[in-house]
Amino acid sequence: MRTTRSTAEWVLVALVLGGIALRLVAILSWWPVGTTNADSWPYSVYAGTNPLADPQHPAGYSTFLALVGFVTRQVAVPVLLQHLLGILAALLLFGAVRRLVGSPWPALVPAAAVLLNSDEVFLEHQILAEGPFVVAISAALYASVRAIDQPVPAWKWPLAATVLAVIAGLLRSAGLFFIPVLALAMLVGTAHSRRGRMLPSATVLVVSACLLLAYAFANLASNGRFEISPATGWHLYARVAPIANCHVFTPPKGTAGLCDPRPAPQRPGSDWYLYNPASPALRLFGRIGNHDSTLRAFALATILHEPGVYLKETFHEVEGYFVPSLHAPVYGGGCPIDCQVDWIYALTYAPDVVAQTEKGMQEFYDPFTVHVSRSGINFLHSYEHPARFGGTLLTLTSVLTLLGLLIGPRRARIGVLLFGVGGLAMLVLSTFGVYYLGRYQVPIAGPMAAGAAICLWSLWQRESGRRRRALGEGAP
């Protein structure tokens, strides 16, 4: 037994060294930071002013940048921290799965999914929320497993898991969808009496509600909107604007101008309605966030009167994650991973975006010059596709997650619920409010890989047990 454990630990060391090597290549080839994603600009600007004022993103990541900014405004520092946090996230997932199933071997799978994932390294190297989000959700999963392991006191680890899950939700709003999965896992997974099981689950629900309400009130005081996710009315409007048919319902008062007279097949995607100056919302109400409740009323009226169309469109958006080829490109619409997570595309084909992003980031950071080594970037680009958590692996891990809910010991099924269903919830449920963007599936690679690995471990244990029973029955 000791030999098996030692071998797995050496494999983990090799994975960590491989992850460090990939991150060193990124650091040396693209110093001090990647500047290919336009979201880096507002994250940086609001870190220097008021993170709660950002109408596009929750305040968590800009707050993280602001805290680092109290120490230094060198942009390399948060990037290096994010690379370290990526390695920590992998170790947390390893520790969580090993503790849950009692074997280090399945725990190596989610660790590898984070350590050796070129897309994960790419996002860590940008001023983007995905890096800290991955470690926050990994820490929440680790604390969740500890809550299952150590049910006394009944509030300690559920409290820690809840706080970490809320932090994840304030880094990326998709993380909020993990909270109900966590509450369900605490309800069915802790070893208490029926009444005793209610306490961990209630801890999750009550603490998360209190923290999120406090955050909503902070938003109300800062920007006049009582909200958890930023400018939900605007984002939901952009989600339904490509399909809204104002001929089948009467738009709420003051929103008729939001109707797009073009036939739905000729309309652009959601981004056009959020950012293009010709967008009806921008022409009527100005910048994102203004009259948010008015846009929310229009969006909800559209969904209420066209639920079938909305659900069909949502299914189409979800479909893009699993089979990207079925999601035809639309101007201003969603796109696969390559459109935002690619080591060479923006540097080669969108230098204006790179230059604008770099300039915008320096409103907060000390002046910097980006140095690119083409040989290193080309290596990372050639590596990214073989190591990508794309549609095929997402489909495979989703199938194994569904299977893992049905087989194996109860403890393993709870693990599949936490990791696999939790990962899927963050991806699929968020699509009801935002459009398909391949970049969003990168952060769930670790949890989904964990859920799939637990399922495969359960299958292995089941087959091993069957063979042992067969040998026992055949013995003289």
CSV table of C-alpha atoms in Angstrom, one decimal:
chain,number,residue,atom,x,y,z
A,1,MET,CA,0.0,0.0,0.0
A,2,ARG,CA,2.8,2.4,0.8
A,3,THR,CA,4.4,1.7,-2.6
A,4,THR,CA,1.2,2.7,-4.3
A,5,ARG,CA,0.9,5.9,-2.3
A,6,SER,CA,4.5,6.8,-3.0
A,7,THR,CA,4.1,6.3,-6.7
A,8,ALA,CA,1.1,8.5,-6.9
A,9,GLU,CA,2.9,11.2,-4.9
A,10,TRP,CA,5.8,11.1,-7.3
A,11,VAL,CA,3.3,11.5,-10.2
A,12,LEU,CA,1.9,14.5,-8.4
A,13,VAL,CA,5.4,16.0,-8.1
A,14,ALA,CA,5.9,15.4,-11.8
A,15,LEU,CA,2.6,17.1,-12.6
A,16,VAL,CA,3.4,20.1,-10.4
A,17,LEU,CA,6.8,20.4,-12.0
A,18,GLY,CA,5.1,20.3,-15.4
A,19,GLY,CA,2.7,23.0,-14.3
A,20,ILE,CA,5.5,25.2,-13.1
A,21,ALA,CA,7.4,24.7,-16.3
A,22,LEU,CA,4.4,25.8,-18.4
A,23,ARG,CA,3.9,28.9,-16.3
A,24,LEU,CA,7.6,29.7,-16.5
A,25,VAL,CA,7.4,29.5,-20.3
A,26,ALA,CA,4.4,31.9,-20.2
A,27,ILE,CA,6.2,34.3,-17.9
A,28,LEU,CA,9.4,34.4,-19.9
A,29,SER,CA,7.7,34.5,-23.3
A,30,TRP,CA,5.1,37.2,-22.5
A,31,TRP,CA,6.4,39.6,-19.9
A,32,PRO,CA,5.0,41.1,-17.7
A,33,VAL,CA,1.3,40.3,-18.6
A,34,GLY,CA,-1.0,39.3,-21.5
A,35,THR,CA,-3.0,42.1,-22.8
A,36,THR,CA,-5.2,40.5,-25.4
A,37,ASN,CA,-8.6,40.6,-23.6
A,38,ALA,CA,-10.4,43.9,-23.4
A,39,ASP,CA,-12.0,42.9,-20.0
A,40,SER,CA,-8.6,43.6,-18.4
A,41,TRP,CA,-9.1,47.3,-19.0
A,42,PRO,CA,-12.2,47.8,-16.9
A,43,TYR,CA,-11.0,45.4,-14.2
A,44,SER,CA,-7.9,47.6,-13.8
A,45,VAL,CA,-9.7,50.9,-14.0
A,46,TYR,CA,-12.3,50.0,-11.3
A,47,ALA,CA,-9.6,48.7,-9.1
A,48,GLY,CA,-8.2,52.2,-9.0
A,49,THR,CA,-11.6,53.9,-8.4
A,50,ASN,CA,-14.6,51.9,-7.1
A,51,PRO,CA,-14.9,48.2,-7.8
A,52,LEU,CA,-18.7,48.3,-7.0
A,53,ALA,CA,-19.1,50.8,-9.9
A,54,ASP,CA,-18.2,48.3,-12.6
A,55,PRO,CA,-21.4,47.6,-14.5
A,56,GLN,CA,-19.9,44.6,-16.3
A,57,HIS,CA,-18.3,42.5,-13.6
A,58,PRO,CA,-18.9,41.7,-9.9
A,59,ALA,CA,-16.6,43.6,-7.6
A,60,GLY,CA,-14.5,40.7,-6.3
A,61,TYR,CA,-11.7,40.7,-8.8
A,62,SER,CA,-11.2,44.5,-9.0
A,63,THR,CA,-11.1,44.4,-5.2
A,64,PHE,CA,-8.4,41.7,-5.3
A,65,LEU,CA,-6.4,43.9,-7.7
A,66,ALA,CA,-7.0,47.0,-5.5
A,67,LEU,CA,-5.7,45.1,-2.4
A,68,VAL,CA,-2.5,44.1,-4.3
A,69,GLY,CA,-2.3,47.6,-5.6
A,70,PHE,CA,-2.0,48.9,-2.0
A,71,VAL,CA,1.4,47.1,-2.0
A,72,THR,CA,2.5,47.6,-5.6
A,73,ARG,CA,1.2,48.9,-8.9
A,74,GLN,CA,3.6,46.6,-10.9
A,75,VAL,CA,1.3,44.6,-13.1
A,76,ALA,CA,3.6,41.5,-13.0
A,77,VAL,CA,2.8,41.0,-9.3
A,78,PRO,CA,-0.9,40.0,-9.7
A,79,VAL,CA,0.1,37.8,-12.7
A,80,LEU,CA,2.7,36.0,-10.7
A,81,LEU,CA,0.2,35.6,-7.8
A,82,GLN,CA,-2.3,34.1,-10.1
A,83,HIS,CA,0.1,31.5,-11.4
A,84,LEU,CA,0.9,30.5,-7.8
A,85,LEU,CA,-2.9,30.4,-7.1
A,86,GLY,CA,-3.3,28.1,-10.1
A,87,ILE,CA,-0.9,25.6,-8.6
A,88,LEU,CA,-2.6,25.9,-5.2
A,89,ALA,CA,-5.9,25.2,-6.8
A,90,ALA,CA,-4.6,22.0,-8.3
A,91,LEU,CA,-3.3,20.9,-4.9
A,92,LEU,CA,-6.6,21.7,-3.2
A,93,LEU,CA,-8.5,19.6,-5.8
A,94,PHE,CA,-6.0,16.8,-5.3
A,95,GLY,CA,-6.4,16.9,-1.5
A,96,ALA,CA,-10.2,17.1,-1.7
A,97,VAL,CA,-10.6,14.1,-4.0
A,98,ARG,CA,-8.0,12.0,-2.2
A,99,ARG,CA,-9.7,12.6,1.1
A,100,LEU,CA,-13.1,11.9,-0.4
A,101,VAL,CA,-12.3,8.5,-2.0
A,102,GLY,CA,-9.3,7.4,0.1
A,103,SER,CA,-7.0,7.0,-3.0
A,104,PRO,CA,-4.6,9.4,-4.5
A,105,TRP,CA,-4.9,8.0,-8.1
A,106,PRO,CA,-8.3,9.6,-9.1
A,107,ALA,CA,-7.1,12.8,-7.3
A,108,LEU,CA,-4.3,13.2,-9.9
A,109,VAL,CA,-6.9,13.8,-12.7
A,110,PRO,CA,-8.3,17.1,-11.6
A,111,ALA,CA,-4.8,18.2,-10.5
A,112,ALA,CA,-3.5,17.5,-14.0
A,113,ALA,CA,-6.6,19.3,-15.5
A,114,VAL,CA,-5.5,22.5,-13.8
A,115,LEU,CA,-1.7,22.2,-13.8
A,116,LEU,CA,-1.2,21.2,-17.5
A,117,ASN,CA,-4.1,23.1,-19.0
A,118,SER,CA,-2.7,25.7,-21.4
A,119,ASP,CA,-5.9,27.7,-21.4
A,120,GLU,CA,-5.8,27.9,-17.6
A,121,VAL,CA,-2.3,29.2,-17.8
A,122,PHE,CA,-3.3,31.7,-20.4
A,123,LEU,CA,-6.1,33.1,-18.2
A,124,GLU,CA,-3.8,33.2,-15.2
A,125,HIS,CA,-1.4,35.3,-17.3
A,126,GLN,CA,-4.1,38.0,-18.0
A,127,ILE,CA,-5.7,40.5,-15.7
A,128,LEU,CA,-8.9,38.4,-15.6
A,129,ALA,CA,-11.0,36.9,-12.8
A,130,GLU,CA,-10.7,33.3,-13.9
A,131,GLY,CA,-7.4,32.7,-12.1
A,132,PRO,CA,-8.5,33.7,-8.5
A,133,PHE,CA,-11.9,32.2,-9.3
A,134,VAL,CA,-10.5,28.7,-9.9
A,135,VAL,CA,-8.6,28.7,-6.6
A,136,ALA,CA,-11.7,30.0,-4.7
A,137,ILE,CA,-14.0,27.3,-6.0
A,138,SER,CA,-11.3,24.7,-5.5
A,139,ALA,CA,-10.9,25.8,-1.8
A,140,ALA,CA,-14.7,25.7,-1.4
A,141,LEU,CA,-14.7,22.2,-2.7
A,142,TYR,CA,-12.0,21.2,-0.4
A,143,ALA,CA,-13.8,22.7,2.6
A,144,SER,CA,-17.0,20.9,1.5
A,145,VAL,CA,-15.2,17.5,1.6
A,146,ARG,CA,-13.9,18.4,5.0
A,147,ALA,CA,-17.4,19.1,6.1
A,148,ILE,CA,-18.4,15.6,5.0
A,149,ASP,CA,-15.4,14.1,6.8
A,150,GLN,CA,-15.7,16.1,10.1
A,151,PRO,CA,-19.4,16.7,10.8
A,152,VAL,CA,-18.7,18.0,14.3
A,153,PRO,CA,-19.0,20.9,14.9
A,154,ALA,CA,-21.7,20.9,12.3
A,155,TRP,CA,-21.1,24.6,11.3
A,156,LYS,CA,-17.3,24.9,11.0
A,157,TRP,CA,-16.5,23.5,7.6
A,158,PRO,CA,-19.9,24.3,6.0
A,159,LEU,CA,-19.2,27.9,7.1
A,160,ALA,CA,-15.8,27.9,5.5
A,161,ALA,CA,-17.1,26.3,2.3
A,162,THR,CA,-19.9,28.9,2.1
A,163,VAL,CA,-17.6,31.9,2.5
A,164,LEU,CA,-15.3,30.6,-0.1
A,165,ALA,CA,-18.2,29.9,-2.5
A,166,VAL,CA,-19.5,33.4,-2.0
A,167,ILE,CA,-16.0,34.8,-2.7
A,168,ALA,CA,-16.0,32.7,-5.9
A,169,GLY,CA,-19.5,34.2,-6.8
A,170,LEU,CA,-18.2,37.7,-6.3
A,171,LEU,CA,-15.2,37.0,-8.6
A,172,ARG,CA,-17.4,35.5,-11.3
A,173,SER,CA,-21.2,35.5,-11.1
A,174,ALA,CA,-21.3,31.9,-12.4
A,175,GLY,CA,-19.9,30.8,-9.0
A,176,LEU,CA,-23.3,31.7,-7.4
A,177,PHE,CA,-24.8,28.6,-9.0
A,178,PHE,CA,-22.5,26.4,-7.0
A,179,ILE,CA,-24.1,27.5,-3.7
A,180,PRO,CA,-27.4,25.5,-4.0
A,181,VAL,CA,-25.4,22.5,-5.1
A,182,LEU,CA,-23.3,22.9,-1.9
A,183,ALA,CA,-26.4,23.2,0.2
A,184,LEU,CA,-27.8,20.0,-1.2
A,185,ALA,CA,-24.5,18.2,-0.7
A,186,MET,CA,-24.4,19.3,2.9
A,187,LEU,CA,-28.0,18.1,3.3
A,188,VAL,CA,-27.4,14.6,2.0
A,189,GLY,CA,-23.7,14.1,2.6
A,190,THR,CA,-23.0,14.8,6.3
A,191,ALA,CA,-23.3,12.0,8.8
A,192,HIS,CA,-25.9,13.4,11.1
A,193,SER,CA,-29.4,12.5,12.2
A,194,ARG,CA,-32.1,13.8,9.9
A,195,ARG,CA,-32.4,16.9,12.1
A,196,GLY,CA,-28.7,17.2,12.4
A,197,ARG,CA,-28.2,17.2,8.6
A,198,MET,CA,-30.3,20.3,8.4
A,199,LEU,CA,-27.7,22.4,10.3
A,200,PRO,CA,-24.9,22.2,7.7
A,201,SER,CA,-27.3,22.9,4.9
A,202,ALA,CA,-29.0,25.7,6.8
A,203,THR,CA,-25.5,27.2,7.5
A,204,VAL,CA,-24.8,27.3,3.7
A,205,LEU,CA,-28.2,29.0,2.9
A,206,VAL,CA,-28.3,31.5,5.8
A,207,VAL,CA,-24.6,32.6,5.6
A,208,SER,CA,-24.6,32.9,1.8
A,209,ALA,CA,-27.9,34.9,2.0
A,210,CYS,CA,-26.5,37.2,4.6
A,211,LEU,CA,-23.2,37.8,2.7
A,212,LEU,CA,-25.0,38.3,-0.6
A,213,LEU,CA,-27.6,40.7,0.9
A,214,ALA,CA,-24.8,42.7,2.5
A,215,TYR,CA,-23.1,42.9,-0.9
A,216,ALA,CA,-26.4,43.9,-2.6
A,217,PHE,CA,-26.9,46.7,0.0
A,218,ALA,CA,-23.3,47.9,-0.7
A,219,ASN,CA,-24.1,48.0,-4.4
A,220,LEU,CA,-27.3,50.0,-3.6
A,221,ALA,CA,-25.3,52.5,-1.6
A,222,SER,CA,-22.6,52.8,-4.3
A,223,ASN,CA,-24.4,52.8,-7.6
A,224,GLY,CA,-28.1,52.9,-6.7
A,225,ARG,CA,-28.8,49.3,-7.8
A,226,PHE,CA,-29.8,46.6,-5.3
A,227,GLU,CA,-28.1,43.7,-7.0
A,228,ILE,CA,-25.7,40.8,-6.7
A,229,SER,CA,-24.7,40.4,-10.3
A,230,PRO,CA,-23.9,43.6,-12.1
A,231,ALA,CA,-26.4,45.4,-14.3
A,232,THR,CA,-28.6,42.3,-14.6
A,233,GLY,CA,-31.2,44.1,-16.5
A,234,TRP,CA,-28.8,45.2,-19.2
A,235,HIS,CA,-27.3,41.7,-19.5
A,236,LEU,CA,-30.6,39.9,-19.6
A,237,TYR,CA,-31.8,42.5,-22.2
A,238,ALA,CA,-28.8,41.7,-24.3
A,239,ARG,CA,-29.5,38.0,-23.9
A,240,VAL,CA,-33.1,38.3,-25.3
A,241,ALA,CA,-32.7,41.2,-27.7
A,242,PRO,CA,-31.7,38.9,-30.6
A,243,ILE,CA,-35.0,37.0,-30.3
A,244,ALA,CA,-37.5,39.5,-28.9
A,245,ASN,CA,-40.6,39.7,-31.1
A,246,CYS,CA,-42.5,42.8,-30.0
A,247,HIS,CA,-45.4,41.8,-32.3
A,248,VAL,CA,-46.5,39.1,-29.8
A,249,PHE,CA,-46.5,41.3,-26.7
A,250,THR,CA,-46.8,44.9,-25.6
A,251,PRO,CA,-43.5,46.1,-24.3
A,252,PRO,CA,-43.6,47.6,-20.8
A,253,LYS,CA,-44.0,51.4,-20.6
A,254,GLY,CA,-40.9,53.2,-21.8
A,255,THR,CA,-39.3,50.2,-23.5
A,256,ALA,CA,-40.9,50.2,-27.0
A,257,GLY,CA,-37.7,51.7,-28.4
A,258,LEU,CA,-35.8,48.6,-27.4
A,259,CYS,CA,-37.6,46.6,-30.0
A,260,ASP,CA,-35.4,45.7,-33.0
A,261,PRO,CA,-37.4,45.8,-36.2
A,262,ARG,CA,-35.1,43.5,-38.0
A,263,PRO,CA,-36.1,39.8,-38.4
A,264,ALA,CA,-34.4,37.7,-35.7
A,265,PRO,CA,-32.2,35.8,-38.2
A,266,GLN,CA,-30.7,39.1,-39.3
A,267,ARG,CA,-29.9,40.5,-35.9
A,268,PRO,CA,-26.5,40.6,-34.3
A,269,GLY,CA,-25.4,38.9,-31.1
A,270,SER,CA,-25.7,40.0,-27.5
A,271,ASP,CA,-22.4,42.0,-27.4
A,272,TRP,CA,-23.7,44.3,-30.1
A,273,TYR,CA,-26.7,45.2,-27.9
A,274,LEU,CA,-24.4,45.9,-24.9
A,275,TYR,CA,-21.5,47.8,-26.5
A,276,ASN,CA,-22.3,49.1,-30.0
A,277,PRO,CA,-23.3,52.8,-30.1
A,278,ALA,CA,-26.2,51.9,-32.5
A,279,SER,CA,-27.7,49.5,-29.9
A,280,PRO,CA,-31.3,50.6,-29.0
A,281,ALA,CA,-30.4,50.5,-25.3
A,282,LEU,CA,-27.3,52.7,-25.6
A,283,ARG,CA,-29.2,55.2,-27.8
A,284,LEU,CA,-32.1,55.4,-25.3
A,285,PHE,CA,-30.4,55.1,-21.9
A,286,GLY,CA,-26.7,55.8,-22.3
A,287,ARG,CA,-24.0,53.8,-20.6
A,288,ILE,CA,-24.4,50.3,-19.3
A,289,GLY,CA,-26.2,50.3,-15.9
A,290,ASN,CA,-28.5,53.3,-16.5
A,291,HIS,CA,-32.2,52.5,-16.1
A,292,ASP,CA,-31.3,48.9,-15.3
A,293,SER,CA,-34.8,48.0,-14.0
A,294,THR,CA,-36.4,49.3,-17.2
A,295,LEU,CA,-34.3,46.9,-19.3
A,296,ARG,CA,-35.0,44.1,-16.9
A,297,ALA,CA,-38.7,44.7,-17.3
A,298,PHE,CA,-38.4,44.4,-21.1
A,299,ALA,CA,-36.3,41.3,-20.9
A,300,LEU,CA,-38.7,39.6,-18.4
A,301,ALA,CA,-41.7,40.5,-20.6
A,302,THR,CA,-39.9,38.9,-23.6
A,303,ILE,CA,-39.2,35.7,-21.7
A,304,LEU,CA,-42.8,35.6,-20.3
A,305,HIS,CA,-44.4,35.9,-23.7
A,306,GLU,CA,-41.9,33.8,-25.6
A,307,PRO,CA,-40.7,31.1,-23.2
A,308,GLY,CA,-40.3,28.5,-25.8
A,309,VAL,CA,-38.2,30.7,-28.0
A,310,TYR,CA,-36.1,31.7,-25.0
A,311,LEU,CA,-35.5,28.1,-23.9
A,312,LYS,CA,-34.7,27.0,-27.4
A,313,GLU,CA,-32.1,29.8,-27.7
A,314,THR,CA,-30.7,29.0,-24.3
A,315,PHE,CA,-30.4,25.3,-25.3
A,316,HIS,CA,-28.6,26.5,-28.5
A,317,GLU,CA,-26.1,28.5,-26.4
A,318,VAL,CA,-25.5,25.6,-24.1
A,319,GLU,CA,-25.1,23.3,-27.1
A,320,GLY,CA,-22.1,25.5,-28.2
A,321,TYR,CA,-20.0,24.3,-25.2
A,322,PHE,CA,-20.5,20.7,-26.1
A,323,VAL,CA,-20.5,20.9,-29.9
A,324,PRO,CA,-18.9,24.2,-30.9
A,325,SER,CA,-19.4,23.4,-34.6
A,326,LEU,CA,-23.1,23.6,-34.2
A,327,HIS,CA,-22.9,27.2,-33.0
A,328,ALA,CA,-22.6,29.3,-36.1
A,329,PRO,CA,-20.7,32.5,-35.7
A,330,VAL,CA,-22.8,35.7,-35.4
A,331,TYR,CA,-21.5,39.2,-35.4
A,332,GLY,CA,-21.4,40.3,-31.8
A,333,GLY,CA,-22.3,36.8,-30.6
A,334,GLY,CA,-20.8,33.9,-28.8
A,335,CYS,CA,-17.7,32.1,-30.0
A,336,PRO,CA,-15.6,29.0,-29.1
A,337,ILE,CA,-12.5,29.0,-26.8
A,338,ASP,CA,-10.1,30.1,-29.6
A,339,CYS,CA,-11.7,33.5,-30.0
A,340,GLN,CA,-10.5,34.7,-26.6
A,341,VAL,CA,-8.1,32.1,-25.3
A,342,ASP,CA,-5.4,31.7,-27.9
A,343,TRP,CA,-1.7,32.5,-27.4
A,344,ILE,CA,-1.1,34.1,-30.9
A,345,TYR,CA,-4.5,35.1,-32.4
A,346,ALA,CA,-4.9,38.6,-30.9
A,347,LEU,CA,-1.2,39.4,-31.0
A,348,THR,CA,-1.3,38.7,-34.8
A,349,TYR,CA,-4.7,39.7,-35.9
A,350,ALA,CA,-6.0,42.2,-33.3
A,351,PRO,CA,-3.1,44.5,-32.4
A,352,ASP,CA,-5.4,47.4,-31.9
A,353,VAL,CA,-7.2,45.6,-29.1
A,354,VAL,CA,-3.9,44.7,-27.6
A,355,ALA,CA,-2.7,48.3,-27.7
A,356,GLN,CA,-5.9,49.7,-26.3
A,357,THR,CA,-6.0,47.2,-23.5
A,358,GLU,CA,-2.4,47.9,-22.5
A,359,LYS,CA,-3.1,51.6,-22.5
A,360,GLY,CA,-6.3,51.3,-20.5
A,361,MET,CA,-4.6,49.1,-17.9
A,362,GLN,CA,-2.0,51.7,-17.3
A,363,GLU,CA,-4.6,54.0,-15.8
A,364,PHE,CA,-4.1,51.9,-12.7
A,365,TYR,CA,-0.8,50.1,-13.1
A,366,ASP,CA,2.7,51.7,-13.4
A,367,PRO,CA,3.8,52.1,-17.0
A,368,PHE,CA,4.9,48.9,-18.6
A,369,THR,CA,6.1,47.5,-21.9
A,370,VAL,CA,5.0,44.0,-23.1
A,371,HIS,CA,7.9,41.8,-24.4
A,372,VAL,CA,6.9,38.8,-26.5
A,373,SER,CA,9.1,35.9,-27.4
A,374,ARG,CA,7.5,34.3,-30.5
A,375,SER,CA,9.3,31.0,-30.0
A,376,GLY,CA,7.8,30.5,-26.5
A,377,ILE,CA,4.3,31.8,-27.5
A,378,ASN,CA,4.4,29.5,-30.6
A,379,PHE,CA,5.2,26.5,-28.3
A,380,LEU,CA,2.3,27.3,-26.0
A,381,HIS,CA,0.0,27.7,-29.0
A,382,SER,CA,1.0,24.4,-30.4
A,383,TYR,CA,0.4,22.8,-27.0
A,384,GLU,CA,-2.9,24.4,-26.2
A,385,HIS,CA,-5.2,22.2,-28.4
A,386,PRO,CA,-4.0,18.8,-27.3
A,387,ALA,CA,-4.3,19.9,-23.6
A,388,ARG,CA,-7.6,21.8,-24.1
A,389,PHE,CA,-10.8,21.1,-22.0
A,390,GLY,CA,-13.0,21.6,-25.0
A,391,GLY,CA,-16.3,20.2,-26.2
A,392,THR,CA,-15.2,16.5,-26.3
A,393,LEU,CA,-13.8,16.4,-22.8
A,394,LEU,CA,-16.7,18.5,-21.5
A,395,THR,CA,-19.2,16.0,-23.0
A,396,LEU,CA,-17.2,13.0,-21.7
A,397,THR,CA,-16.9,14.4,-18.1
A,398,SER,CA,-20.6,15.3,-18.2
A,399,VAL,CA,-21.6,11.8,-19.1
A,400,LEU,CA,-19.4,10.3,-16.4
A,401,THR,CA,-20.9,12.8,-13.9
A,402,LEU,CA,-24.4,11.6,-14.7
A,403,LEU,CA,-23.3,8.0,-14.4
A,404,GLY,CA,-21.4,8.7,-11.2
A,405,LEU,CA,-24.6,9.9,-9.6
A,406,LEU,CA,-26.0,6.4,-10.0
A,407,ILE,CA,-23.2,4.1,-9.1
A,408,GLY,CA,-20.6,3.6,-6.4
A,409,PRO,CA,-20.7,4.1,-2.7
A,410,ARG,CA,-22.8,6.9,-1.3
A,411,ARG,CA,-19.8,9.0,-0.4
A,412,ALA,CA,-18.5,8.8,-4.0
A,413,ARG,CA,-21.9,9.9,-5.3
A,414,ILE,CA,-21.9,12.9,-3.0
A,415,GLY,CA,-18.5,13.8,-4.4
A,416,VAL,CA,-19.8,13.5,-8.0
A,417,LEU,CA,-22.6,15.8,-7.0
A,418,LEU,CA,-20.2,18.4,-5.5
A,419,PHE,CA,-17.6,18.4,-8.2
A,420,GLY,CA,-19.4,17.3,-11.4
A,421,VAL,CA,-22.9,18.7,-10.9
A,422,GLY,CA,-21.4,21.8,-9.2
A,423,GLY,CA,-19.2,22.4,-12.3
A,424,LEU,CA,-22.1,21.9,-14.7
A,425,ALA,CA,-24.3,24.2,-12.7
A,426,MET,CA,-21.9,27.0,-13.0
A,427,LEU,CA,-21.6,26.6,-16.8
A,428,VAL,CA,-25.1,25.7,-17.8
A,429,LEU,CA,-27.3,27.7,-15.5
A,430,SER,CA,-25.4,30.9,-16.1
A,431,THR,CA,-26.3,30.6,-19.8
A,432,PHE,CA,-29.8,31.6,-19.0
A,433,GLY,CA,-28.5,35.1,-18.4
A,434,VAL,CA,-25.4,35.3,-20.6
A,435,TYR,CA,-24.5,34.0,-24.0
A,436,TYR,CA,-22.2,31.2,-25.0
A,437,LEU,CA,-18.5,32.1,-24.7
A,438,GLY,CA,-16.0,29.2,-24.8
A,439,ARG,CA,-13.7,30.9,-22.3
A,440,TYR,CA,-16.3,30.3,-19.6
A,441,GLN,CA,-15.8,26.5,-19.7
A,442,VAL,CA,-12.1,26.7,-18.8
A,443,PRO,CA,-12.5,27.3,-15.0
A,444,ILE,CA,-14.7,24.2,-14.6
A,445,ALA,CA,-12.1,21.9,-16.0
A,446,GLY,CA,-10.8,20.9,-12.6
A,447,PRO,CA,-14.1,20.2,-10.9
A,448,MET,CA,-15.5,18.3,-14.0
A,449,ALA,CA,-12.3,16.2,-14.2
A,450,ALA,CA,-12.7,15.4,-10.5
A,451,GLY,CA,-16.3,14.3,-10.9
A,452,ALA,CA,-15.4,12.1,-13.9
A,453,ALA,CA,-12.4,10.6,-12.0
A,454,ILE,CA,-14.6,9.7,-9.0
A,455,CYS,CA,-17.0,8.0,-11.3
A,456,LEU,CA,-14.2,6.0,-12.9
A,457,TRP,CA,-12.9,5.1,-9.5
A,458,SER,CA,-16.3,3.8,-8.5
A,459,LEU,CA,-16.5,1.7,-11.7
A,460,TRP,CA,-13.0,0.3,-10.9
A,461,GLN,CA,-14.0,-0.5,-7.3
A,462,ARG,CA,-17.2,-2.1,-8.5
A,463,GLU,CA,-15.4,-4.3,-11.0
A,464,SER,CA,-12.6,-5.2,-8.5
A,465,GLY,CA,-15.3,-6.3,-6.0
A,466,ARG,CA,-17.0,-8.4,-8.6
A,467,ARG,CA,-13.7,-10.1,-9.5
A,468,ARG,CA,-13.0,-10.8,-5.8
A,469,ARG,CA,-16.4,-12.3,-5.3
A,470,ALA,CA,-16.0,-14.5,-8.4
A,471,LEU,CA,-12.6,-15.7,-7.2
A,472,GLY,CA,-14.1,-16.4,-3.7
A,473,GLU,CA,-16.9,-18.4,-5.1
A,474,GLY,CA,-14.6,-20.4,-7.3
A,475,ALA,CA,-12.2,-21.3,-4.5
A,476,PRO,CA,-12.3,-24.9,-3.3
